[in-house]
PDB file of C-alpha atoms in Angstrom:
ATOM      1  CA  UNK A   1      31.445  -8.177   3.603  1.00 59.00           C
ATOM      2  CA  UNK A   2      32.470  -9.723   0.750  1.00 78.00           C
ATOM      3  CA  UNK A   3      30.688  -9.595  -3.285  1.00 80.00           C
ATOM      4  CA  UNK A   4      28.749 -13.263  -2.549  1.00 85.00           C
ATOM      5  CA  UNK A   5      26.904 -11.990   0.210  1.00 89.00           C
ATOM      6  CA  UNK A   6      26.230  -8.238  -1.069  1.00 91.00           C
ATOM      7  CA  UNK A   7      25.169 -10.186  -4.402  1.00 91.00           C
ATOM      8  CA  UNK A   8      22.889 -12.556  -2.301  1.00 92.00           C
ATOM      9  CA  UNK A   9      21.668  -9.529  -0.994  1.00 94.00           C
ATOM     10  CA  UNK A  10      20.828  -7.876  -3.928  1.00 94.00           C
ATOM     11  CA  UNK A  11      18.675 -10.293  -5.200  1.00 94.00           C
ATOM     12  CA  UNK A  12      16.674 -11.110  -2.366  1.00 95.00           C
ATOM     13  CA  UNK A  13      16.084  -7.350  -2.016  1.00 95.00           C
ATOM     14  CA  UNK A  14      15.324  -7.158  -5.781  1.00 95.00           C
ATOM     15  CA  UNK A  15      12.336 -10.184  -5.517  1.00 95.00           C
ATOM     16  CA  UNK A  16      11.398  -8.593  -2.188  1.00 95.00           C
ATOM     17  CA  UNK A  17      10.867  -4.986  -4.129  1.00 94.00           C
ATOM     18  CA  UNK A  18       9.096  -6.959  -7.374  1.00 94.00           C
ATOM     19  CA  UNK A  19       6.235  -8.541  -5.069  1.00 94.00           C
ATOM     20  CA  UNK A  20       5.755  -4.597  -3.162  1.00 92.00           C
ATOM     21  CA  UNK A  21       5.308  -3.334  -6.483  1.00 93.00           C
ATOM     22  CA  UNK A  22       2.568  -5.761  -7.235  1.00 92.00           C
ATOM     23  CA  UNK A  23       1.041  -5.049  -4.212  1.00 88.00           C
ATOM     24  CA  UNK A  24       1.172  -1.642  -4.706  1.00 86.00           C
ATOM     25  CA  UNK A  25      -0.404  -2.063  -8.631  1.00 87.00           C
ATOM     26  CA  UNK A  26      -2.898  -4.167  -6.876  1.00 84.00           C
ATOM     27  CA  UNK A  27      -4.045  -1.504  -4.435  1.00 81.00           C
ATOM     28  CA  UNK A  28      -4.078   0.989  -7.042  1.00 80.00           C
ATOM     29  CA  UNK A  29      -6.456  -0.836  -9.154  1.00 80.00           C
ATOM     30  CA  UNK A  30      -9.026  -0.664  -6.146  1.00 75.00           C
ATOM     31  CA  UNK A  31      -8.894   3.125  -5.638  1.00 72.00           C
ATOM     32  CA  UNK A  32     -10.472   5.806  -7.582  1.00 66.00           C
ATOM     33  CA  UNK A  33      -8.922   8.236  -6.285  1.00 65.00           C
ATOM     34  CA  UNK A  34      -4.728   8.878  -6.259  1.00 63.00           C
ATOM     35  CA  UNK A  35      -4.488   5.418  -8.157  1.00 72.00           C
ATOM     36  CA  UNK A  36      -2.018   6.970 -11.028  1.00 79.00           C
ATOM     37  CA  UNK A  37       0.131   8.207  -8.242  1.00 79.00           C
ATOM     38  CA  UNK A  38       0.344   4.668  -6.243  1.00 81.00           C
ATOM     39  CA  UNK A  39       1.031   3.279  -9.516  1.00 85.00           C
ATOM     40  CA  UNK A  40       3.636   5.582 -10.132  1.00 87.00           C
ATOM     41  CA  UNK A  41       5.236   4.795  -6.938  1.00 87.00           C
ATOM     42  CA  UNK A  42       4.772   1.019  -8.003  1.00 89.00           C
ATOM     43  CA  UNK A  43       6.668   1.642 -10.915  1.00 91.00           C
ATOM     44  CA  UNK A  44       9.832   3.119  -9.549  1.00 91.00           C
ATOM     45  CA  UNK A  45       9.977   0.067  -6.860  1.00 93.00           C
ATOM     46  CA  UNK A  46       9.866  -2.208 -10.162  1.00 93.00           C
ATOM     47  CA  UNK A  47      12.673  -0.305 -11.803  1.00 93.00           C
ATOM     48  CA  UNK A  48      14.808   0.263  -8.688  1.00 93.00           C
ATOM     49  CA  UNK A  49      14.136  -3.776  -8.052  1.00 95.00           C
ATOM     50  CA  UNK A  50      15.354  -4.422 -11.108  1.00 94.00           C
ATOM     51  CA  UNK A  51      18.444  -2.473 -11.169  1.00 94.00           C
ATOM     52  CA  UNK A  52      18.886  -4.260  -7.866  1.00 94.00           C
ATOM     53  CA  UNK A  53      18.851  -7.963  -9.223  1.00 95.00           C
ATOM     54  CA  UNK A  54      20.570  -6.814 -12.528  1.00 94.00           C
ATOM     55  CA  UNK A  55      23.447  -5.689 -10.313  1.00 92.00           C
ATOM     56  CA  UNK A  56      22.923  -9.278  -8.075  1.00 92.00           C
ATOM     57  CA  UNK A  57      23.468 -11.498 -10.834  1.00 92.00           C
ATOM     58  CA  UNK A  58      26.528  -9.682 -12.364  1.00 90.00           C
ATOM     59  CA  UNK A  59      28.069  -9.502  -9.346  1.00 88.00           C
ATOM     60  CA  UNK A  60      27.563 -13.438  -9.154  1.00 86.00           C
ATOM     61  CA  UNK A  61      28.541 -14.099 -12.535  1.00 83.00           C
ATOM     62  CA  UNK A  62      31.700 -12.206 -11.983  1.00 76.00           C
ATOM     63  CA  UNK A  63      32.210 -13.558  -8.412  1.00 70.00           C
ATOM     64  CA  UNK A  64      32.144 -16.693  -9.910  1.00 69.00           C
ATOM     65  CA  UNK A  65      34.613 -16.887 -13.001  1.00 69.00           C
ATOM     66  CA  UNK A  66      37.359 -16.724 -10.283  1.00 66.00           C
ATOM     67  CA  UNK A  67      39.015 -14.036 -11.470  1.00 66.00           C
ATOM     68  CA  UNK A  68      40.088 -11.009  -9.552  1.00 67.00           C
ATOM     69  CA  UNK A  69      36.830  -8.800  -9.048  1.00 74.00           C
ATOM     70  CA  UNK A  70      36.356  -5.443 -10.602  1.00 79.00           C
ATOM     71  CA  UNK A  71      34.527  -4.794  -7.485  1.00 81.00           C
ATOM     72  CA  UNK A  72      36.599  -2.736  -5.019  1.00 84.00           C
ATOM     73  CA  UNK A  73      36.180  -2.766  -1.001  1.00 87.00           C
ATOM     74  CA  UNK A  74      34.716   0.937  -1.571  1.00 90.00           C
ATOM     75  CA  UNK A  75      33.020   0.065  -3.751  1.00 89.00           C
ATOM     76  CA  UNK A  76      31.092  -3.128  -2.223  1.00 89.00           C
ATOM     77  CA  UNK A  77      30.407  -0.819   0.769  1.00 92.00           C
ATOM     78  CA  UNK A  78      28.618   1.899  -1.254  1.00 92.00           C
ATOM     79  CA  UNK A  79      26.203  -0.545  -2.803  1.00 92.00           C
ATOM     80  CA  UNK A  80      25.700  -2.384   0.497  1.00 92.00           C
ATOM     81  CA  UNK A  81      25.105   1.112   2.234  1.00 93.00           C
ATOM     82  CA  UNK A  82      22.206   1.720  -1.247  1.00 93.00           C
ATOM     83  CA  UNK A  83      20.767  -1.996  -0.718  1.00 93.00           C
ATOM     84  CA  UNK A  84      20.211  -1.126   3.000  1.00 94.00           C
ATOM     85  CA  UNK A  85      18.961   2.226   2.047  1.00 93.00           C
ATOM     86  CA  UNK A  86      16.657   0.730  -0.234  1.00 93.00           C
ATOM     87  CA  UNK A  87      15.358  -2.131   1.760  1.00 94.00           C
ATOM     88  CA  UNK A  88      14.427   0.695   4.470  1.00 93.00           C
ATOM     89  CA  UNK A  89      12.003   2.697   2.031  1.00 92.00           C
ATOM     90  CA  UNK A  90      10.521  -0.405   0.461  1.00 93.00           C
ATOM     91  CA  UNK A  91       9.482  -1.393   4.530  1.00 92.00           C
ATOM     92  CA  UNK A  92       8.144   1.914   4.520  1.00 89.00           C
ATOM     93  CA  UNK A  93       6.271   1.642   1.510  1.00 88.00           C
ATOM     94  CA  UNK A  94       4.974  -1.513   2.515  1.00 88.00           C
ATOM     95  CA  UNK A  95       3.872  -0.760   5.903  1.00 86.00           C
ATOM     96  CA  UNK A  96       1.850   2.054   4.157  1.00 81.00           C
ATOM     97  CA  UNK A  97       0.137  -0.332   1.351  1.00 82.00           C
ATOM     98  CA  UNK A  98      -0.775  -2.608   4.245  1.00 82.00           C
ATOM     99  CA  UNK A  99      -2.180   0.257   6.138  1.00 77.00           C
ATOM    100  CA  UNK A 100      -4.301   0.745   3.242  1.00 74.00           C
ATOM    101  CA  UNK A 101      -5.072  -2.513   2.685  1.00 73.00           C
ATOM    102  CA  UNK A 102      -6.436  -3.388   5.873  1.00 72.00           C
ATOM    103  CA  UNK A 103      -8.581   0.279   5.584  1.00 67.00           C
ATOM    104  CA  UNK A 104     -10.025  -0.988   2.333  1.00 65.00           C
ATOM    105  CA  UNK A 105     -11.026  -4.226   4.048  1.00 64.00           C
ATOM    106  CA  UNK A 106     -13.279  -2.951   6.809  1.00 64.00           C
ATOM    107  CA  UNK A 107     -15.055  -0.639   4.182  1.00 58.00           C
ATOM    108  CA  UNK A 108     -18.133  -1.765   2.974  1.00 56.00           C
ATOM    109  CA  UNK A 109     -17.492  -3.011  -0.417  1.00 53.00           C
ATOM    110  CA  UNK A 110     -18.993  -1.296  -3.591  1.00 53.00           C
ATOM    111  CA  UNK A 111     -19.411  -2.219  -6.819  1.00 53.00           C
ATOM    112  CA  UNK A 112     -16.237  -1.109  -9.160  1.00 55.00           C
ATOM    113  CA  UNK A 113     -13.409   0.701  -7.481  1.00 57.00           C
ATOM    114  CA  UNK A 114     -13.436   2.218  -3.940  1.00 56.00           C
ATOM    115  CA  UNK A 115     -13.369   6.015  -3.406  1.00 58.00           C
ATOM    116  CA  UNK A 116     -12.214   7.639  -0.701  1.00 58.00           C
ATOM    117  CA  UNK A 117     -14.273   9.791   1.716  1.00 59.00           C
ATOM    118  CA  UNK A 118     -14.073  13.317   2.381  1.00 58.00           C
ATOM    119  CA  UNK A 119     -11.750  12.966   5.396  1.00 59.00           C
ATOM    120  CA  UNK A 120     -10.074  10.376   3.253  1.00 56.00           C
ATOM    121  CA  UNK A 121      -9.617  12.848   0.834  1.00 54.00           C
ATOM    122  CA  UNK A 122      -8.348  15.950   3.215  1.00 49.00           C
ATOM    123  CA  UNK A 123      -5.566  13.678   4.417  1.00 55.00           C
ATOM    124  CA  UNK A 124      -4.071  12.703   0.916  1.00 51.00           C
ATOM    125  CA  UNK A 125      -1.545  16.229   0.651  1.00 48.00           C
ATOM    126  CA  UNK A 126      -0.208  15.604   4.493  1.00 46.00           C
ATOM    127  CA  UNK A 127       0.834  11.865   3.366  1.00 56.00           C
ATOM    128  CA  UNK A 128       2.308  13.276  -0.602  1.00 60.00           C
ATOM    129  CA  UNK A 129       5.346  14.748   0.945  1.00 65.00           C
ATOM    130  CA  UNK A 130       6.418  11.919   2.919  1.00 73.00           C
ATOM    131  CA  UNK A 131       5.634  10.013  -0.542  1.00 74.00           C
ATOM    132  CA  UNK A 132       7.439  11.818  -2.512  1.00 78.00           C
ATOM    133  CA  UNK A 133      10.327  12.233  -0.032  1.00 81.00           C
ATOM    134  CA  UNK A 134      10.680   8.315  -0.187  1.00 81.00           C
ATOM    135  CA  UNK A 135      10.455   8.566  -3.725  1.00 83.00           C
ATOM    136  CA  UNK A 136      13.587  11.080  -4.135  1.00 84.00           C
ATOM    137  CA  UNK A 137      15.738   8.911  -1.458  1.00 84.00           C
ATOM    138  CA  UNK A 138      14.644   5.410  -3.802  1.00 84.00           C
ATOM    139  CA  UNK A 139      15.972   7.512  -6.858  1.00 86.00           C
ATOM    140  CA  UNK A 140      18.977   8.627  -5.153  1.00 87.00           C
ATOM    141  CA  UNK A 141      19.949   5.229  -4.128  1.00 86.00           C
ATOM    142  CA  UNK A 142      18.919   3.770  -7.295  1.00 84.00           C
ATOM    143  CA  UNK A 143      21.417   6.441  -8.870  1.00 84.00           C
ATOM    144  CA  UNK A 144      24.521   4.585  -6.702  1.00 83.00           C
ATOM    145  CA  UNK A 145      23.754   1.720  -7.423  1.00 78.00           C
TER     146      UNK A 145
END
């Protein structure tokens, strides 16, 4: 694969990872309860989208003075194998937020933000580790990047 396409790449995952971080924001100002920690979560997608379109655009401006590329083969392959790593946990992350999305939309809709029930409640520390596991893997490949 060559530095066009991996930069293409980049940015398309980067906008992709912007708008799941607004949806996430957006969710979190509707809950009471665990909205810091969606937030939180929100903001490392931002910053790991950003890195990821930072690194897009200088790989296009460099792809595209013509001169030889500072960009080895290894080291196109390491930040395809991070994109793809990425783009896994932000389809993660978003198939959770619309989870909770559609939840929030069959509740019954009170004034202010929502807050979750008791069983709503008991089932918030079985889904933190898987959270927070996605978390550490989106630092990680933010890190190789």
């Amino acid at each position: 694969m060559d530095g066009v396409s991996i930069a293409a790449s980049l940015l398309g995952l980067g906008t992709v990872g912007c708008q799941i971080a607004i949806k996430l924001y957006t969710l979190a100002s509707q809950i009471s309860t665990a909205s810091q920690r969606i937030s939180s979560v929100s903001n490392d997608i931002s910053l790991t989208a950003g890195v990821l379109k930072e690194l897009g655009e200088f790989m296009t401006q460099e792809t595209a003075t013509g001169s030889e590329s500072i960009f080895s083969q290894t080291c196109l392959e390491t930040t395809k194998t991070s994109a793809a790593i990425c783009e896994t946990i932000f389809n993660e992350i978003e198939q959770a937020a619309k989870e909770a999305s559609v939840q929030l939309r069959t509740r019954d809709r009170i004034i202010g933000k929502i807050k979750l029930s008791k069983s709503e409640k008991a089932k918030w520390p079985f889904l933190q580790p898987s959270i927070d596991s996605l978390r550490i893997d989106l630092r990680e490949a933010k890190g190789t990047l």
